[in-house]
PDB file of C-alpha atoms and ligand atoms in Angstrom:
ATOM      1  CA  UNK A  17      94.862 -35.407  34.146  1.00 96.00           C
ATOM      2  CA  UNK A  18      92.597 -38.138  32.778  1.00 94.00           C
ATOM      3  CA  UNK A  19      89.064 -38.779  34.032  1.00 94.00           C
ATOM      4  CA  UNK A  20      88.229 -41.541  31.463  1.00 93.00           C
ATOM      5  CA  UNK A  21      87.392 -44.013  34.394  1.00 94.00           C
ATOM      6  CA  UNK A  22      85.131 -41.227  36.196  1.00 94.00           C
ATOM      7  CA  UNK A  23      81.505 -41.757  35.565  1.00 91.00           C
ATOM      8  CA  UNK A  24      78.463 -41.721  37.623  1.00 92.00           C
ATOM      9  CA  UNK A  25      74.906 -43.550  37.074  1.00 93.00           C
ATOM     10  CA  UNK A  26      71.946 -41.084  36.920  1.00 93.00           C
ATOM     11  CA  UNK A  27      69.435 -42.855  38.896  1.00 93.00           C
ATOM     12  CA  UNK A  28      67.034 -40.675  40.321  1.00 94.00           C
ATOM     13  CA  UNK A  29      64.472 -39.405  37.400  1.00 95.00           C
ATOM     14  CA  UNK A  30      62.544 -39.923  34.640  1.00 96.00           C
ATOM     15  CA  UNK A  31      60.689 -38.218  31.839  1.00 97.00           C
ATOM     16  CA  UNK A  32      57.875 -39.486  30.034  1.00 95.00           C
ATOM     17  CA  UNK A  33      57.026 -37.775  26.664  1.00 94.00           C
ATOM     18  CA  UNK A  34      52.934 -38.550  27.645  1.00 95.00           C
ATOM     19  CA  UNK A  35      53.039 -37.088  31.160  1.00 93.00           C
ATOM     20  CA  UNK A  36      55.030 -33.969  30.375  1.00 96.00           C
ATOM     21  CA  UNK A  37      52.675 -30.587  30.558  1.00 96.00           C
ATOM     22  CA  UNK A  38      51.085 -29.250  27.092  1.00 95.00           C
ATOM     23  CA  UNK A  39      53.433 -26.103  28.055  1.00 95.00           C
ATOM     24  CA  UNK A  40      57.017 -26.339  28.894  1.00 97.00           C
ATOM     25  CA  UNK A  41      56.922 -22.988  31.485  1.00 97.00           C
ATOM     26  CA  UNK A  42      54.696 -25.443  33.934  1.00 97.00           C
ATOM     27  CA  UNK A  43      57.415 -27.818  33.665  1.00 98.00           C
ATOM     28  CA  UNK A  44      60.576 -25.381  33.566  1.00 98.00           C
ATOM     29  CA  UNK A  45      58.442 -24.201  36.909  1.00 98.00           C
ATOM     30  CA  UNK A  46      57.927 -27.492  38.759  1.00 98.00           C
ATOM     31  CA  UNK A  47      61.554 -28.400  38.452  1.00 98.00           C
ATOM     32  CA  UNK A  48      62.718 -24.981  39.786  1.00 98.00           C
ATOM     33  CA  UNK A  49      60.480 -25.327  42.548  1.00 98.00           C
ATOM     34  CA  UNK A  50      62.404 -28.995  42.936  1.00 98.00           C
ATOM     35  CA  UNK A  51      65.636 -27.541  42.721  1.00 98.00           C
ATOM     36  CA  UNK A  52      64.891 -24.722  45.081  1.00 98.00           C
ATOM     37  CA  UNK A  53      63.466 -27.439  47.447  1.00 97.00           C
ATOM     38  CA  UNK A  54      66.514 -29.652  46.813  1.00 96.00           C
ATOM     39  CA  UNK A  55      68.703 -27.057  48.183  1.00 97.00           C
ATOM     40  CA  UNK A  56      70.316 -26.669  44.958  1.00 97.00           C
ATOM     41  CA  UNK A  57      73.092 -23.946  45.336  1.00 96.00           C
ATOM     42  CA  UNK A  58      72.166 -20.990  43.033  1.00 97.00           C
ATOM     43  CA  UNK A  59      69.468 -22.612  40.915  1.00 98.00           C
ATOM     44  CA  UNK A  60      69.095 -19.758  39.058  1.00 98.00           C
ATOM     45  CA  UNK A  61      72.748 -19.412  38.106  1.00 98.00           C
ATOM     46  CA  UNK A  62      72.832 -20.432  34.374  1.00 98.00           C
ATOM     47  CA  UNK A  63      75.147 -20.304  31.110  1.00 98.00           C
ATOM     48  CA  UNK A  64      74.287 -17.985  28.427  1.00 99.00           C
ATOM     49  CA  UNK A  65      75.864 -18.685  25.211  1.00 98.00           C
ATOM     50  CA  UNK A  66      76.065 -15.810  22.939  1.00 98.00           C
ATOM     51  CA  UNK A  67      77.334 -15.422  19.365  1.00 98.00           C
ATOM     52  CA  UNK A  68      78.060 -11.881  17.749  1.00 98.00           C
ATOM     53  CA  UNK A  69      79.414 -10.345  14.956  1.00 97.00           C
ATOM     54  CA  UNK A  70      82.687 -12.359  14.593  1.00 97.00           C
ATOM     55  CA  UNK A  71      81.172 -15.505  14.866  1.00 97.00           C
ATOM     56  CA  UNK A  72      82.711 -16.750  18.307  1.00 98.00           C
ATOM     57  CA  UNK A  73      80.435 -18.270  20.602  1.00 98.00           C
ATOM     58  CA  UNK A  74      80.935 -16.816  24.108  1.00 98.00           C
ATOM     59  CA  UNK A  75      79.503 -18.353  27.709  1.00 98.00           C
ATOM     60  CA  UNK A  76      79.448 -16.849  30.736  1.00 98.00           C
ATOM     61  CA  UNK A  77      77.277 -17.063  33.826  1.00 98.00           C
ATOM     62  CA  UNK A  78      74.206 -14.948  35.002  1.00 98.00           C
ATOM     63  CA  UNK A  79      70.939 -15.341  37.267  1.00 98.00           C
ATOM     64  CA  UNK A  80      67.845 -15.958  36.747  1.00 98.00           C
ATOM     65  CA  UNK A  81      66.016 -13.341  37.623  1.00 98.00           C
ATOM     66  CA  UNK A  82      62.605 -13.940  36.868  1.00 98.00           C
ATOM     67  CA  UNK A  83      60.299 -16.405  34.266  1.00 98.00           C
ATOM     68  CA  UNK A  84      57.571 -14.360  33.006  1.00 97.00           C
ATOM     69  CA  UNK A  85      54.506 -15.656  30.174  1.00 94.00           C
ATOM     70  CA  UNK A  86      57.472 -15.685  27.853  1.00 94.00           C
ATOM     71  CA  UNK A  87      60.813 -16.630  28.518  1.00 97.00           C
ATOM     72  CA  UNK A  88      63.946 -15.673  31.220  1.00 98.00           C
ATOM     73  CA  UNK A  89      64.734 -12.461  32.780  1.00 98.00           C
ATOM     74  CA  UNK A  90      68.532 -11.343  33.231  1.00 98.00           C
ATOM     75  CA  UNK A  91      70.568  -8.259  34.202  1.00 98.00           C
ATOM     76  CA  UNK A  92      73.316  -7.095  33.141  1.00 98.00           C
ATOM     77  CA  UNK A  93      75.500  -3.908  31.623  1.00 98.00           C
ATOM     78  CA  UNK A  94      74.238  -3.263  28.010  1.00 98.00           C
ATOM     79  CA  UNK A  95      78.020  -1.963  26.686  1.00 98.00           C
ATOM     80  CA  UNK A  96      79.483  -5.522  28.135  1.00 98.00           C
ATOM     81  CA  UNK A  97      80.744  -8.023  25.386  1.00 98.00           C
ATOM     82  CA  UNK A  98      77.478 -10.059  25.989  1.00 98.00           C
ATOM     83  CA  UNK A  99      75.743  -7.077  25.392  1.00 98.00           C
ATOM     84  CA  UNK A 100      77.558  -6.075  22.050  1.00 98.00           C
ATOM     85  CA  UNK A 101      76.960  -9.953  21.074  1.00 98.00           C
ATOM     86  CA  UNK A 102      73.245  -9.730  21.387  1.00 98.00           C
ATOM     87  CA  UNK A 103      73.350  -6.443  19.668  1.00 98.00           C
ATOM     88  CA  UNK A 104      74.714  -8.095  16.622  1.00 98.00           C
ATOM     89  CA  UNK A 105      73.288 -11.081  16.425  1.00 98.00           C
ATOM     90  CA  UNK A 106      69.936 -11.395  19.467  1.00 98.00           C
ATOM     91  CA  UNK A 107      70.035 -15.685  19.193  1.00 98.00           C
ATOM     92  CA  UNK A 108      70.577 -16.720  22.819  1.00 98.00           C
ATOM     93  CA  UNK A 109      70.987 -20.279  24.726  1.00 98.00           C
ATOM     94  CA  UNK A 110      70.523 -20.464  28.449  1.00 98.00           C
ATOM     95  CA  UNK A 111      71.401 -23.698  30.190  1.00 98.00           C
ATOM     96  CA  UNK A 112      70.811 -24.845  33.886  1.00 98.00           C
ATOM     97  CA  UNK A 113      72.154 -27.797  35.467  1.00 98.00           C
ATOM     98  CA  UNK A 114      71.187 -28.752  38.603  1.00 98.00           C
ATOM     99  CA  UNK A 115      73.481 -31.983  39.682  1.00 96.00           C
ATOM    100  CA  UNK A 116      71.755 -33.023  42.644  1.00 96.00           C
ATOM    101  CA  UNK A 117      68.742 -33.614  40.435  1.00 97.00           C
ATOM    102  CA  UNK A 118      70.637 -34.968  37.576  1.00 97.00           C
ATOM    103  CA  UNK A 119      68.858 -32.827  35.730  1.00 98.00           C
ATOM    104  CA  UNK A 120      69.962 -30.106  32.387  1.00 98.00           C
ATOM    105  CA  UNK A 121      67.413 -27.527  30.981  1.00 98.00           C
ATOM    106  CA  UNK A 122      68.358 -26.157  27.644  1.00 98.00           C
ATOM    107  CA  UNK A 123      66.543 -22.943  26.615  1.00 98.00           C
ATOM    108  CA  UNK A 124      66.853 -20.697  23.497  1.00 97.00           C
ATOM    109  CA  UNK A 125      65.258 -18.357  21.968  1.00 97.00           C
ATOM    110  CA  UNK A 126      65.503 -14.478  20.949  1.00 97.00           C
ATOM    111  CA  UNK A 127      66.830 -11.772  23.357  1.00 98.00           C
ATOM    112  CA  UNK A 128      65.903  -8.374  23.474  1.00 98.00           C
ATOM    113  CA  UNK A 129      65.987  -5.633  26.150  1.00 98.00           C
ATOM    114  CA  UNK A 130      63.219  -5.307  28.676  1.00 98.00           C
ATOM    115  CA  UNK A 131      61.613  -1.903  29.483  1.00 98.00           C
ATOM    116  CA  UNK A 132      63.729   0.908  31.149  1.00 98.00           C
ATOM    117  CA  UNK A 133      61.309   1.521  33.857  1.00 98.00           C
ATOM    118  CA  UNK A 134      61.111  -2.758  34.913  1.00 98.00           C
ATOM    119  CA  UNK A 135      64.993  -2.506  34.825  1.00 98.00           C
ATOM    120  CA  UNK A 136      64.913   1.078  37.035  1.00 98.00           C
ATOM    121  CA  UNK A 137      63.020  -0.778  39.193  1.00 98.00           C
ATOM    122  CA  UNK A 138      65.143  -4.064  39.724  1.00 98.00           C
ATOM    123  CA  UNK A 139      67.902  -1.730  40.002  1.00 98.00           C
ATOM    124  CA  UNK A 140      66.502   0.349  42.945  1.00 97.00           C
ATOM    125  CA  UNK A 141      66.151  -3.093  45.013  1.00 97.00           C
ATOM    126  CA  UNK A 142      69.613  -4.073  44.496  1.00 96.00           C
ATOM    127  CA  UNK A 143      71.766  -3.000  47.678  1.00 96.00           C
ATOM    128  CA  UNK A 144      72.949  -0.082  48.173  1.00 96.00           C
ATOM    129  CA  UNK A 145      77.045  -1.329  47.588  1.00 96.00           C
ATOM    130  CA  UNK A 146      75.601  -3.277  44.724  1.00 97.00           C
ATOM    131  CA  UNK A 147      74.287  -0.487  42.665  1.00 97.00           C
ATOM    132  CA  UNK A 148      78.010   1.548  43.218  1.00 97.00           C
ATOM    133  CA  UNK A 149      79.766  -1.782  42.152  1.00 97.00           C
ATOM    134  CA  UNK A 150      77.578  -1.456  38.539  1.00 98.00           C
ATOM    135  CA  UNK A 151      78.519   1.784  37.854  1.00 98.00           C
ATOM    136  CA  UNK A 152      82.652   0.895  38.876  1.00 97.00           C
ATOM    137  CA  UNK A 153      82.185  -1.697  36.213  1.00 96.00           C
ATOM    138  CA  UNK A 154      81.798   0.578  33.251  1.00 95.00           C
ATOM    139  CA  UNK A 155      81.932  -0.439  30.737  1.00 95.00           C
ATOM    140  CA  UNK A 156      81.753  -4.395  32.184  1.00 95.00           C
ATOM    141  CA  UNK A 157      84.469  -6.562  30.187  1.00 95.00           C
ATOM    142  CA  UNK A 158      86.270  -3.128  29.223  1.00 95.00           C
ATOM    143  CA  UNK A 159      89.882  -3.675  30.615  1.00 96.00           C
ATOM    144  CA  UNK A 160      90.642  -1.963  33.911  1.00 96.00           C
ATOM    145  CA  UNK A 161      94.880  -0.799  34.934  1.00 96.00           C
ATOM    146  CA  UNK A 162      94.709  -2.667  38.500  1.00 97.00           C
ATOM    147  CA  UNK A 163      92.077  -3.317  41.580  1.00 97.00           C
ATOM    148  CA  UNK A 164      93.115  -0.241  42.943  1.00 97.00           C
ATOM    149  CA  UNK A 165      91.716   1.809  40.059  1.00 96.00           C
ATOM    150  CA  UNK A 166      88.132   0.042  40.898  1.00 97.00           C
ATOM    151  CA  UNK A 167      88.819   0.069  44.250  1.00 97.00           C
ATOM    152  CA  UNK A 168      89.485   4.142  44.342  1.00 98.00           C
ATOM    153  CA  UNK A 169      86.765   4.307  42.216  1.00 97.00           C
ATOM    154  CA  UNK A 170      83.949   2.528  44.732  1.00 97.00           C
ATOM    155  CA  UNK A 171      85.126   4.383  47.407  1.00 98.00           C
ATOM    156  CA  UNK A 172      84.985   8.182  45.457  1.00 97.00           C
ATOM    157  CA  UNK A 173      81.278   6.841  44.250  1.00 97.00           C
ATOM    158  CA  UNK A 174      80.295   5.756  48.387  1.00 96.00           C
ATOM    159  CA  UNK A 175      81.320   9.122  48.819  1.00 97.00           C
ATOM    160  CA  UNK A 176      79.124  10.928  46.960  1.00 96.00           C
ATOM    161  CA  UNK A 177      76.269   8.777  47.306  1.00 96.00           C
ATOM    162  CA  UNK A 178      76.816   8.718  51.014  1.00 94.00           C
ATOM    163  CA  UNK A 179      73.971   9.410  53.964  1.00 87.00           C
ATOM    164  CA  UNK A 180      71.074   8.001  52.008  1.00 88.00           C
ATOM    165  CA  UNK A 181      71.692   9.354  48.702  1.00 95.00           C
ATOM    166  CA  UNK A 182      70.062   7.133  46.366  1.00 96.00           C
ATOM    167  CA  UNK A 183      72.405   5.503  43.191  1.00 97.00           C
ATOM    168  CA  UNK A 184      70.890   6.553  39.586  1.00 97.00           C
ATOM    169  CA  UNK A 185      70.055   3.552  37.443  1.00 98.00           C
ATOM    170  CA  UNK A 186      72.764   3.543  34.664  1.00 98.00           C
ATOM    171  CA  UNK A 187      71.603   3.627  31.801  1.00 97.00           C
ATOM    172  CA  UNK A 188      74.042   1.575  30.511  1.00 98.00           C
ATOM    173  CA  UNK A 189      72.428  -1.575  32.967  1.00 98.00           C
ATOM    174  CA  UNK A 190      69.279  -3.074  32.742  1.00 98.00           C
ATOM    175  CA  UNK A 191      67.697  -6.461  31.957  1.00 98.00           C
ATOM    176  CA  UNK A 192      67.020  -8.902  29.119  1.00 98.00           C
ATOM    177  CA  UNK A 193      64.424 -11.458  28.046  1.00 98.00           C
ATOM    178  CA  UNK A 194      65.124 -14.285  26.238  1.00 98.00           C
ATOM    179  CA  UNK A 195      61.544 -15.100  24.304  1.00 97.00           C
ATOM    180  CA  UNK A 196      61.704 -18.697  23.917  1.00 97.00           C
ATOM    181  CA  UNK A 197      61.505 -20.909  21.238  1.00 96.00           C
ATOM    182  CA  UNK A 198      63.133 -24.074  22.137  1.00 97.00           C
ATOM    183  CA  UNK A 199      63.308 -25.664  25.546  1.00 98.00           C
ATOM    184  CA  UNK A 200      65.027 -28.822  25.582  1.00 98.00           C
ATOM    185  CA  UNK A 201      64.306 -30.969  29.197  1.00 98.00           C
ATOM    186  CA  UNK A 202      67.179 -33.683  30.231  1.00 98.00           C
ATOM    187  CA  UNK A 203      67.148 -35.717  32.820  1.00 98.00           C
ATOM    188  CA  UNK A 204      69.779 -38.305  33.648  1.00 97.00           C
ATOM    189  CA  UNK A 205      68.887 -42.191  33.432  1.00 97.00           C
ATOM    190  CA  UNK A 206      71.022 -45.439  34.066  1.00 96.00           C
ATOM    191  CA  UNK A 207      73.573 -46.666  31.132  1.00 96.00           C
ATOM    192  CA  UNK A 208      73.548 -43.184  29.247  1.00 95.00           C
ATOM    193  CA  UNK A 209      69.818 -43.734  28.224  1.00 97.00           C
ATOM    194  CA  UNK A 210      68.789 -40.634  28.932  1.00 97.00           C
ATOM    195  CA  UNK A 211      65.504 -39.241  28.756  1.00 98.00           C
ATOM    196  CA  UNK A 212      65.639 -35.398  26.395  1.00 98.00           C
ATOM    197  CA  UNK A 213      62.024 -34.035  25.723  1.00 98.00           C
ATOM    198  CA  UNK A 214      62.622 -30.851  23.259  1.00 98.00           C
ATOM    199  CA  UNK A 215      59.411 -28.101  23.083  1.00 98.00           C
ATOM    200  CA  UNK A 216      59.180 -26.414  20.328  1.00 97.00           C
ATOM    201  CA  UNK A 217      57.119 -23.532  18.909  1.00 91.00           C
ATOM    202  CA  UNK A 218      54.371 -24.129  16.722  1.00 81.00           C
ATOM    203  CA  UNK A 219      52.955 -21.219  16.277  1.00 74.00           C
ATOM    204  CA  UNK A 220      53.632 -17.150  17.172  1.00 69.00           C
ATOM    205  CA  UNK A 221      51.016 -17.449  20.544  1.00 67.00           C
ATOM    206  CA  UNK A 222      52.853 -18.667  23.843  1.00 67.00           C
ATOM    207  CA  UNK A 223      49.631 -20.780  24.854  1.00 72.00           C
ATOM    208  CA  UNK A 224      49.940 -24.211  25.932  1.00 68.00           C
ATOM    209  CA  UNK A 225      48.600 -25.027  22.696  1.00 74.00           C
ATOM    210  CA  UNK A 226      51.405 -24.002  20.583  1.00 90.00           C
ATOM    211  CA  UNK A 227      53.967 -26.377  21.526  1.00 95.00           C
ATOM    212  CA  UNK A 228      54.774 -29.474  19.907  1.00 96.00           C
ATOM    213  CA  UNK A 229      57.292 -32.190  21.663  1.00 97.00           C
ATOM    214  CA  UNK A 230      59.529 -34.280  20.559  1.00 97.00           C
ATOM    215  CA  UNK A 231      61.975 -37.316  22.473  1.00 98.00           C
ATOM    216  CA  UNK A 232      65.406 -37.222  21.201  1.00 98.00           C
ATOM    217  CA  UNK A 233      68.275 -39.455  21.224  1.00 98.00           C
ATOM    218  CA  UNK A 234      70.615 -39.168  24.437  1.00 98.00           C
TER     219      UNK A 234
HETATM  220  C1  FMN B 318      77.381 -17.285  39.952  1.00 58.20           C
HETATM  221  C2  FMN B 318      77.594 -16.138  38.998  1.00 58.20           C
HETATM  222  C3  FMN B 318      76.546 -15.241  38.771  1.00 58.20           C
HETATM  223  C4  FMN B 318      76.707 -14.177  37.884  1.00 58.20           C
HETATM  224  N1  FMN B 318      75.639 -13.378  37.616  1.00 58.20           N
HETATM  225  C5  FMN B 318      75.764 -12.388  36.697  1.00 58.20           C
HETATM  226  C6  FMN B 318      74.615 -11.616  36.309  1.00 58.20           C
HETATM  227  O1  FMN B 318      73.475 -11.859  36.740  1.00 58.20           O
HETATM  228  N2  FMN B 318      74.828 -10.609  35.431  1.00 58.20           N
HETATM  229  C7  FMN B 318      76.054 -10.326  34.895  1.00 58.20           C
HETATM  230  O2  FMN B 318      76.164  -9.400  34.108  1.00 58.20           O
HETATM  231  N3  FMN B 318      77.141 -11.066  35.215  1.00 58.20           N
HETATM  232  C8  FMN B 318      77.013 -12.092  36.098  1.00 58.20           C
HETATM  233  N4  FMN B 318      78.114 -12.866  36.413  1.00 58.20           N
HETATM  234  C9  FMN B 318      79.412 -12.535  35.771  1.00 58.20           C
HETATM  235  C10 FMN B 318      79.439 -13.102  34.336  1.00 58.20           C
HETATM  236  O3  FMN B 318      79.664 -14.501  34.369  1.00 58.20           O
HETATM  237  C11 FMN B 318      80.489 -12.430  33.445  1.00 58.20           C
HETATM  238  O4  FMN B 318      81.764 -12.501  34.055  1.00 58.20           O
HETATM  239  C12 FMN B 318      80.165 -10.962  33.164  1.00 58.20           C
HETATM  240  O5  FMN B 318      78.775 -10.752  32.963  1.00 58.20           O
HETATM  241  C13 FMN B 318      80.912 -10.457  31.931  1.00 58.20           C
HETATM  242  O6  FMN B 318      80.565 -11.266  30.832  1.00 58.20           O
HETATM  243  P1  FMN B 318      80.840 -10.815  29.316  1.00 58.20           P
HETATM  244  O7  FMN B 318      82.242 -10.242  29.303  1.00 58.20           O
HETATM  245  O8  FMN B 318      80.714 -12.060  28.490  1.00 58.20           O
HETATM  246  O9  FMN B 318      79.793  -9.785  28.962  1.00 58.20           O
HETATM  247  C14 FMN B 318      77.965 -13.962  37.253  1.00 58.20           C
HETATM  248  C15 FMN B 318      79.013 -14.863  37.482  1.00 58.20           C
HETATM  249  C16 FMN B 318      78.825 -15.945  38.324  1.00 58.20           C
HETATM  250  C17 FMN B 318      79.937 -16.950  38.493  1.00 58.20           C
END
C-alpha cells in the first residue's frame, strides 16, 4: 500500500504564541470543551507512551478520566506491563488527537499512583459487569489459555457477586496522575506550517506564573 499522494490541508485553526493563556490547563480545558462540543468520538481516549526497564517504548490507549490542578487522571491495573513500566522508570507522554479539529496535544510529565481511597471510589461507580471484568483481567497483559477461561471466569465471579453484592476494589487497580511538565499544543495550518506552542515548567509551583512558552518549528 502506498499513501504518498494522500494528504489533507489543515485549514480550520490557529495558534498565536501572544493570545495563548499564562497557564496551559485553561487552554488544555477550552479545547476539550471544543472537542466535546465538536462531537469528537472519545475525546478523552489518548496514547500513553511508556518506557521501562528494558528500554522499549510501549503505547497503548486509555481515558481520560479527569484533569485536576496538576496533570491527567487514568485507571488502570497496577501489575499490567504499563504498570511495571512506570514502576521502573515513572516518565510518561500522553497524546490526544482530535481530527475533526485538526488539532494534537502532547503532554508529559511524571506519573505516580493516586490515593487508594480516590481510586476505591472511581471504582465503586464503574458498573456493576465492569468491576467483574477488572478482576477477570488479572493480572492485565498476563497471557490467558483461551476466551473461555475469561469467559468461565466472569460468569463464576457474577455468581458470587450476584443479588446486589457489591465487587471489592482490587487492589491491584486504581488510578494514575501524570504531573505535568511539558505540554506541547499543535494545531494544523495550510502547507505544513503548523502552529506548535510548547509550555514548559519554570518553576516547582503549578501557578499560571510558572510557565514559560515557546513556538517551535512544525
Ligand atoms: C478506546 C480505548 C480505551 C481504553 N481505555 C483503557 C483504560 O482507560 N485503561 C486501561 O487500562 N486500558 C484501556 N484500554 C486498553 C489499553 O489500550 C491496553 O490494551 C491495556 O491497558 C493493556 O496495556 P499494557 O499491556 O500496555 O499495560 C483502552 C483501549 C482502547 C482502544
Amino acid at each position: 500500500m502506498d499513501f504518498t499522494d494522500q494528504r489533507l490541508s489543515y485549514e480550520k485553526g490557529a495558534l498565536d504564541q501572544q493570545s495563548v493563556p499564562a497557564s496551559p490547563f485553561e487552554l488544555f480545558k477550552a479545547w476539550m470543551d471544543e472537542a466535546i462540543a465538536q462531537k469528537v468520538q472519545e475525546p478523552y481516549a489518548m496514547s500513553l507512551a511508556t518506557c521501562g526497564a528494558d528500554n522499549k517504548p510501549s503505547v497503548r490507549i486509555v481515558l481520560l478520566r479527569e484533569i485536576t490542578d496538576t496533570g491527567i487522571v487514568f485507571y488502570t491495573n497496577y501489575d499490567s506491563a504499563k504498570g511495571q513500566d512506570v514502576a521502573a522508570n515513572p516518565n510518561a507522554e500522553a497524546l490526544f488527537f482530535w481530527h475533526e479539529l485538526e488539532r494534537q496535544v502532547r503532554i508529559s510529565g511524571r506519573i505516580a499512583k493516586i490515593d487508594a481511597e480516590k481510586s476505591a471510589a472511581y471504582f465503586q461507580k464503574r458498573p456493576h459487569d465492569s468491576q467483574i471484568g477488572a478482576w477477570v483481567s488479572q493480572p492485565q497483559s498476563g497471557e490467558v489459555a483461551n476466551r473461555e477461561v475469561m469467559e468461565q471466569t466472569f460468569e463464576q465471579l457474577q455468581a458470587e457477586y450476584a443479588d446486589g453484592i457489591s465487587v471489592p476494589t482490587p487492589a491491584f487497580w486504581g488510578g494514575y496522575e501524570i504531573t505535568v511538565e511539558k505540554i506541547e499544543f499543535w494545531q494544523g495550518r495550510a502547507n505544513r506550517m503548523h502552529d506548535r506552542i510548547v509550555y514548559m515548567q519554570d518553576g516547582d509551583s503549578q501557578s499560571a506564573e510558572s510557565w514559560t512558552t515557546k513556538r517551535l518549528l512544525p
